[in-house]
Amino acid sequence: ETGVTQTPRHLVMGMTNKKSLKCEQHLGHNAMYWYKQSAKKPLELMFVYNFKEQTENNSVPSRFSPECPNSSHLFLHLHTLQPEDSALYLCASSQEVAVSSYEQYFGPGTRLTVT
Amino acid sequence: GEDVEQSLFLSVREGDSSVINCTYTDSSSTYLYWYKQEPGAGLQLLTYIFSNMDMKQDQRLTVLLNKKDKHLSLRIADTQTGDSAIYFCAEGQTSYDKVIFGPGTSLSVIP
């Protein structure tokens, strides 16, 4: 399998549930990202990992907890979410640390609905 | 600020040219990108331009950059129904080493 994959593609969860989103890239990239995409709003960068180390946390609430066990895998652990957290969560990867200079490859996203 | 701005909607007839406009804020941006998002999919890079270029052409796509006005445009010649998607402008901000995306322009192509 090639590119960036995300599972699950759709997720419905209650506010008291705990769930995890998974992202995997098969491109040999060293940087991985989580974005939140809400309707009619700019793409919101949530977290950046370079070489498994978190380099950016864009003031994301603690109910979102990322994990990057290796350069190929990225998780987003979710707990006690709010309805306004419903959105499309996109994972992306790029070749290297110089984020501004490299093309980002996106996964298809996980459509999250919080009830 | 870090805003990248785009109009949210554009509708064109099949066969016409589409022009999607974008303004950005960081004059130190080195790379400017256009991404395309089709329904149910993630974003895919269409093309990019270095800040020291004025124009880049790639088949039906023409990117124009006015660095003085911080204005970027994407022209799609002979627009097809398969071009219907959301188009995101993005700037690679060298000074902050991050990529800032605009809100996306939803292009509808009328057969």
mmCIF file of C-alpha atoms in Angstrom:
data_model
loop_
_atom_site.group_PDB
_atom_site.id
_atom_site.type_symbol
_atom_site.label_atom_id
_atom_site.label_comp_id
_atom_site.label_asym_id
_atom_site.label_seq_id
_atom_site.Cartn_x
_atom_site.Cartn_y
_atom_site.Cartn_z
ATOM 1 C CA GLU A 1 0.000 0.000 0.000
ATOM 2 C CA THR A 2 1.301 3.449 -0.840
ATOM 3 C CA GLY A 3 0.725 7.009 0.274
ATOM 4 C CA VAL A 4 -0.937 8.097 3.475
ATOM 5 C CA THR A 5 -3.723 5.987 4.947
ATOM 6 C CA GLN A 6 -6.092 6.821 7.774
ATOM 7 C CA THR A 7 -8.424 4.646 9.818
ATOM 8 C CA PRO A 8 -11.240 4.694 10.515
ATOM 9 C CA ARG A 9 -12.722 6.738 7.680
ATOM 10 C CA HIS A 10 -15.818 7.558 9.716
ATOM 11 C CA LEU A 11 -16.271 7.649 13.471
ATOM 12 C CA VAL A 12 -19.256 8.494 15.627
ATOM 13 C CA MET A 13 -18.585 8.789 19.322
ATOM 14 C CA GLY A 14 -20.299 10.038 22.438
ATOM 15 C CA MET A 15 -18.802 12.723 24.602
ATOM 16 C CA THR A 16 -17.715 10.219 27.248
ATOM 17 C CA ASN A 17 -16.038 7.776 24.856
ATOM 18 C CA LYS A 18 -12.353 7.257 24.244
ATOM 19 C CA LYS A 19 -11.234 6.501 20.709
ATOM 20 C CA SER A 20 -8.109 6.765 18.591
ATOM 21 C CA LEU A 21 -7.452 7.833 15.026
ATOM 22 C CA LYS A 22 -4.624 6.147 13.171
ATOM 23 C CA CYS A 23 -2.450 7.426 10.357
ATOM 24 C CA GLU A 24 0.216 5.526 8.478
ATOM 25 C CA GLN A 25 2.535 6.749 5.736
ATOM 26 C CA HIS A 26 4.478 4.509 3.373
ATOM 27 C CA LEU A 27 6.549 7.279 1.811
ATOM 28 C CA GLY A 28 9.624 7.239 4.022
ATOM 29 C CA HIS A 29 8.860 10.741 5.281
ATOM 30 C CA ASN A 30 10.145 12.156 8.527
ATOM 31 C CA ALA A 31 7.478 14.759 9.325
ATOM 32 C CA MET A 32 3.830 14.031 10.105
ATOM 33 C CA TYR A 33 0.914 16.334 10.859
ATOM 34 C CA TRP A 34 -2.632 16.404 12.194
ATOM 35 C CA TYR A 35 -5.053 18.962 10.766
ATOM 36 C CA LYS A 36 -8.665 19.724 11.589
ATOM 37 C CA GLN A 37 -10.929 20.683 8.707
ATOM 38 C CA SER A 38 -14.234 22.304 9.581
ATOM 39 C CA ALA A 39 -16.734 23.644 7.088
ATOM 40 C CA LYS A 40 -15.938 27.113 5.668
ATOM 41 C CA LYS A 41 -12.874 27.515 7.921
ATOM 42 C CA PRO A 42 -9.174 27.387 7.058
ATOM 43 C CA LEU A 43 -7.392 24.147 7.634
ATOM 44 C CA GLU A 44 -6.241 24.194 11.270
ATOM 45 C CA LEU A 45 -2.852 22.735 12.005
ATOM 46 C CA MET A 46 -2.999 20.808 15.291
ATOM 47 C CA PHE A 47 0.306 18.985 15.738
ATOM 48 C CA VAL A 48 3.606 18.509 13.929
ATOM 49 C CA TYR A 49 6.053 15.685 14.492
ATOM 50 C CA ASN A 50 9.557 15.600 13.049
ATOM 51 C CA PHE A 51 11.600 12.438 13.512
ATOM 52 C CA LYS A 52 9.024 11.264 16.109
ATOM 53 C CA GLU A 53 9.442 14.404 18.198
ATOM 54 C CA GLN A 54 6.572 16.831 18.608
ATOM 55 C CA THR A 55 7.668 20.206 17.314
ATOM 56 C CA GLU A 56 4.366 22.035 17.313
ATOM 57 C CA ASN A 57 1.219 22.004 19.381
ATOM 58 C CA ASN A 58 -1.058 24.691 18.051
ATOM 59 C CA SER A 59 -2.899 25.408 21.319
ATOM 60 C CA VAL A 60 -4.902 22.229 20.984
ATOM 61 C CA PRO A 61 -7.110 21.236 23.962
ATOM 62 C CA SER A 62 -5.773 18.379 26.055
ATOM 63 C CA ARG A 63 -8.734 16.175 25.102
ATOM 64 C CA PHE A 64 -6.708 15.581 21.904
ATOM 65 C CA SER A 65 -3.546 13.618 22.608
ATOM 66 C CA PRO A 66 -1.131 12.744 19.771
ATOM 67 C CA GLU A 67 1.296 9.861 19.722
ATOM 68 C CA CYS A 68 4.059 9.144 17.245
ATOM 69 C CA PRO A 69 5.726 5.796 18.019
ATOM 70 C CA ASN A 70 7.823 5.876 14.842
ATOM 71 C CA SER A 71 8.224 7.961 11.698
ATOM 72 C CA SER A 72 5.578 5.949 9.840
ATOM 73 C CA HIS A 73 2.730 6.024 12.353
ATOM 74 C CA LEU A 74 0.795 8.794 13.990
ATOM 75 C CA PHE A 75 -2.155 8.483 16.349
ATOM 76 C CA LEU A 76 -4.643 10.959 17.713
ATOM 77 C CA HIS A 77 -6.205 9.808 20.984
ATOM 78 C CA LEU A 78 -9.576 11.334 21.743
ATOM 79 C CA HIS A 79 -11.398 11.552 25.066
ATOM 80 C CA THR A 80 -14.303 13.569 26.459
ATOM 81 C CA LEU A 81 -14.799 15.426 23.186
ATOM 82 C CA GLN A 82 -17.363 18.150 22.574
ATOM 83 C CA PRO A 83 -19.858 18.393 19.705
ATOM 84 C CA GLU A 84 -17.848 21.290 18.229
ATOM 85 C CA ASP A 85 -14.971 18.845 17.739
ATOM 86 C CA SER A 86 -16.954 17.192 14.955
ATOM 87 C CA ALA A 87 -14.894 17.706 11.785
ATOM 88 C CA LEU A 88 -12.727 16.000 9.226
ATOM 89 C CA TYR A 89 -9.344 15.137 10.711
ATOM 90 C CA LEU A 90 -6.601 14.989 8.142
ATOM 91 C CA CYS A 91 -3.195 13.447 8.549
ATOM 92 C CA ALA A 92 -0.317 14.516 6.319
ATOM 93 C CA SER A 93 3.370 13.799 5.930
ATOM 94 C CA SER A 94 6.295 15.497 4.272
ATOM 95 C CA GLN A 95 9.852 14.656 3.575
ATOM 96 C CA GLU A 96 11.725 16.709 6.092
ATOM 97 C CA VAL A 97 11.933 19.190 8.878
ATOM 98 C CA ALA A 98 11.816 22.320 6.700
ATOM 99 C CA VAL A 99 8.055 22.294 6.778
ATOM 100 C CA SER A 100 7.562 25.328 4.612
ATOM 101 C CA SER A 101 9.581 23.899 1.766
ATOM 102 C CA TYR A 102 8.183 20.476 1.154
ATOM 103 C CA GLU A 103 5.015 19.163 -0.387
ATOM 104 C CA GLN A 104 2.632 17.629 2.108
ATOM 105 C CA TYR A 105 0.921 14.384 1.261
ATOM 106 C CA PHE A 106 -2.509 14.036 2.796
ATOM 107 C CA GLY A 107 -4.540 11.065 3.832
ATOM 108 C CA PRO A 108 -8.269 10.857 3.019
ATOM 109 C CA GLY A 109 -9.243 11.929 6.513
ATOM 110 C CA THR A 110 -11.434 10.606 9.304
ATOM 111 C CA ARG A 111 -14.912 12.131 9.461
ATOM 112 C CA LEU A 112 -15.596 12.466 13.190
ATOM 113 C CA THR A 113 -19.041 13.108 14.618
ATOM 114 C CA VAL A 114 -19.387 13.738 18.343
ATOM 115 C CA THR A 115 -22.891 13.183 19.686
ATOM 116 C CA GLY B 1 -1.190 38.091 10.906
ATOM 117 C CA GLU B 2 -0.966 34.720 9.233
ATOM 118 C CA ASP B 3 -4.090 34.920 7.072
ATOM 119 C CA VAL B 4 -4.368 33.463 3.618
ATOM 120 C CA GLU B 5 -7.582 34.615 1.994
ATOM 121 C CA GLN B 6 -9.635 33.215 -0.847
ATOM 122 C CA SER B 7 -13.158 33.648 -2.098
ATOM 123 C CA LEU B 8 -15.228 30.667 -1.012
ATOM 124 C CA PHE B 9 -17.119 29.852 -4.209
ATOM 125 C CA LEU B 10 -16.615 29.983 -7.970
ATOM 126 C CA SER B 11 -18.903 28.671 -10.681
ATOM 127 C CA VAL B 12 -17.892 28.335 -14.342
ATOM 128 C CA ARG B 13 -19.229 26.671 -17.473
ATOM 129 C CA GLU B 14 -17.485 23.634 -18.876
ATOM 130 C CA GLY B 15 -14.896 24.661 -21.438
ATOM 131 C CA ASP B 16 -14.381 28.138 -19.953
ATOM 132 C CA SER B 17 -11.311 29.214 -17.997
ATOM 133 C CA SER B 18 -11.438 29.346 -14.198
ATOM 134 C CA VAL B 19 -9.400 31.841 -12.211
ATOM 135 C CA ILE B 20 -9.043 31.307 -8.484
ATOM 136 C CA ASN B 21 -7.476 34.137 -6.519
ATOM 137 C CA CYS B 22 -5.603 34.198 -3.239
ATOM 138 C CA THR B 23 -3.908 36.804 -1.074
ATOM 139 C CA TYR B 24 -1.301 36.034 1.546
ATOM 140 C CA THR B 25 0.476 38.003 4.217
ATOM 141 C CA ASP B 26 4.033 36.843 4.789
ATOM 142 C CA SER B 27 6.446 38.544 2.415
ATOM 143 C CA SER B 28 9.162 36.072 3.409
ATOM 144 C CA SER B 29 7.202 33.108 2.062
ATOM 145 C CA THR B 30 9.421 31.097 -0.227
ATOM 146 C CA TYR B 31 6.931 28.605 -1.601
ATOM 147 C CA LEU B 32 3.316 29.134 -2.572
ATOM 148 C CA TYR B 33 1.143 26.114 -3.180
ATOM 149 C CA TRP B 34 -2.141 25.141 -4.756
ATOM 150 C CA TYR B 35 -3.806 22.024 -3.395
ATOM 151 C CA LYS B 36 -6.955 20.327 -4.687
ATOM 152 C CA GLN B 37 -9.448 18.416 -2.547
ATOM 153 C CA GLU B 38 -11.990 16.206 -4.263
ATOM 154 C CA PRO B 39 -15.075 15.025 -2.360
ATOM 155 C CA GLY B 40 -14.257 12.444 0.282
ATOM 156 C CA ALA B 41 -10.516 12.774 -0.214
ATOM 157 C CA GLY B 42 -7.556 14.526 1.339
ATOM 158 C CA LEU B 43 -5.708 17.431 -0.231
ATOM 159 C CA GLN B 44 -3.420 16.796 -3.174
ATOM 160 C CA LEU B 45 -0.714 19.161 -4.370
ATOM 161 C CA LEU B 46 -1.536 20.545 -7.815
ATOM 162 C CA THR B 47 1.362 22.872 -8.335
ATOM 163 C CA TYR B 48 3.637 25.286 -6.530
ATOM 164 C CA ILE B 49 5.694 28.343 -7.354
ATOM 165 C CA PHE B 50 8.852 29.769 -5.881
ATOM 166 C CA SER B 51 8.600 33.345 -4.685
ATOM 167 C CA ASN B 52 11.260 34.470 -7.165
ATOM 168 C CA MET B 53 9.047 33.471 -10.091
ATOM 169 C CA ASP B 54 6.209 35.457 -11.677
ATOM 170 C CA MET B 55 4.528 32.661 -13.556
ATOM 171 C CA LYS B 56 4.493 28.934 -13.840
ATOM 172 C CA GLN B 57 2.617 26.899 -16.439
ATOM 173 C CA ASP B 58 1.849 23.217 -16.186
ATOM 174 C CA GLN B 59 -0.453 21.869 -18.905
ATOM 175 C CA ARG B 60 -3.885 23.444 -18.265
ATOM 176 C CA LEU B 61 -2.712 25.177 -15.094
ATOM 177 C CA THR B 62 -1.145 28.633 -14.977
ATOM 178 C CA VAL B 63 0.004 30.160 -11.702
ATOM 179 C CA LEU B 64 0.599 33.906 -11.532
ATOM 180 C CA LEU B 65 2.373 35.545 -8.623
ATOM 181 C CA ASN B 66 2.377 39.247 -7.858
ATOM 182 C CA LYS B 67 4.802 39.413 -4.983
ATOM 183 C CA LYS B 68 4.405 43.161 -4.491
ATOM 184 C CA ASP B 69 0.664 42.773 -3.879
ATOM 185 C CA LYS B 70 1.041 39.326 -2.260
ATOM 186 C CA HIS B 71 -1.484 37.983 -4.752
ATOM 187 C CA LEU B 72 -1.505 34.509 -6.211
ATOM 188 C CA SER B 73 -3.849 33.130 -8.838
ATOM 189 C CA LEU B 74 -4.544 29.764 -10.407
ATOM 190 C CA ARG B 75 -5.969 29.649 -13.905
ATOM 191 C CA ILE B 76 -7.456 26.419 -15.200
ATOM 192 C CA ALA B 77 -7.891 26.427 -18.959
ATOM 193 C CA ASP B 78 -10.722 24.482 -20.618
ATOM 194 C CA THR B 79 -12.317 23.639 -17.277
ATOM 195 C CA GLN B 80 -13.873 20.176 -17.114
ATOM 196 C CA THR B 81 -16.491 18.709 -14.788
ATOM 197 C CA GLY B 82 -13.714 16.652 -13.211
ATOM 198 C CA ASP B 83 -12.127 19.899 -12.048
ATOM 199 C CA SER B 84 -15.014 20.438 -9.623
ATOM 200 C CA ALA B 85 -13.344 20.407 -6.195
ATOM 201 C CA ILE B 86 -12.116 22.669 -3.433
ATOM 202 C CA TYR B 87 -8.867 24.489 -4.224
ATOM 203 C CA PHE B 88 -6.624 25.585 -1.375
ATOM 204 C CA CYS B 89 -3.967 28.236 -1.606
ATOM 205 C CA ALA B 90 -1.119 27.852 0.891
ATOM 206 C CA GLU B 91 1.999 29.780 1.749
ATOM 207 C CA GLY B 92 5.165 28.231 3.085
ATOM 208 C CA GLN B 93 6.253 30.757 5.660
ATOM 209 C CA THR B 94 10.019 30.488 5.848
ATOM 210 C CA SER B 95 10.304 32.716 8.877
ATOM 211 C CA TYR B 96 8.047 30.462 10.962
ATOM 212 C CA ASP B 97 8.731 27.267 9.019
ATOM 213 C CA LYS B 98 5.076 26.449 8.648
ATOM 214 C CA VAL B 99 2.508 26.168 5.893
ATOM 215 C CA ILE B 100 -0.630 28.276 6.225
ATOM 216 C CA PHE B 101 -3.677 27.228 4.240
ATOM 217 C CA GLY B 102 -6.498 29.407 3.017
ATOM 218 C CA PRO B 103 -10.153 28.468 3.548
ATOM 219 C CA GLY B 104 -10.457 26.932 0.094
ATOM 220 C CA THR B 105 -12.435 27.934 -2.989
ATOM 221 C CA SER B 106 -15.189 25.546 -4.001
ATOM 222 C CA LEU B 107 -15.187 25.347 -7.811
ATOM 223 C CA SER B 108 -18.380 24.158 -9.488
ATOM 224 C CA VAL B 109 -18.273 23.352 -13.174
ATOM 225 C CA ILE B 110 -21.597 23.560 -14.977
ATOM 226 C CA PRO B 111 -21.941 21.128 -17.908
#
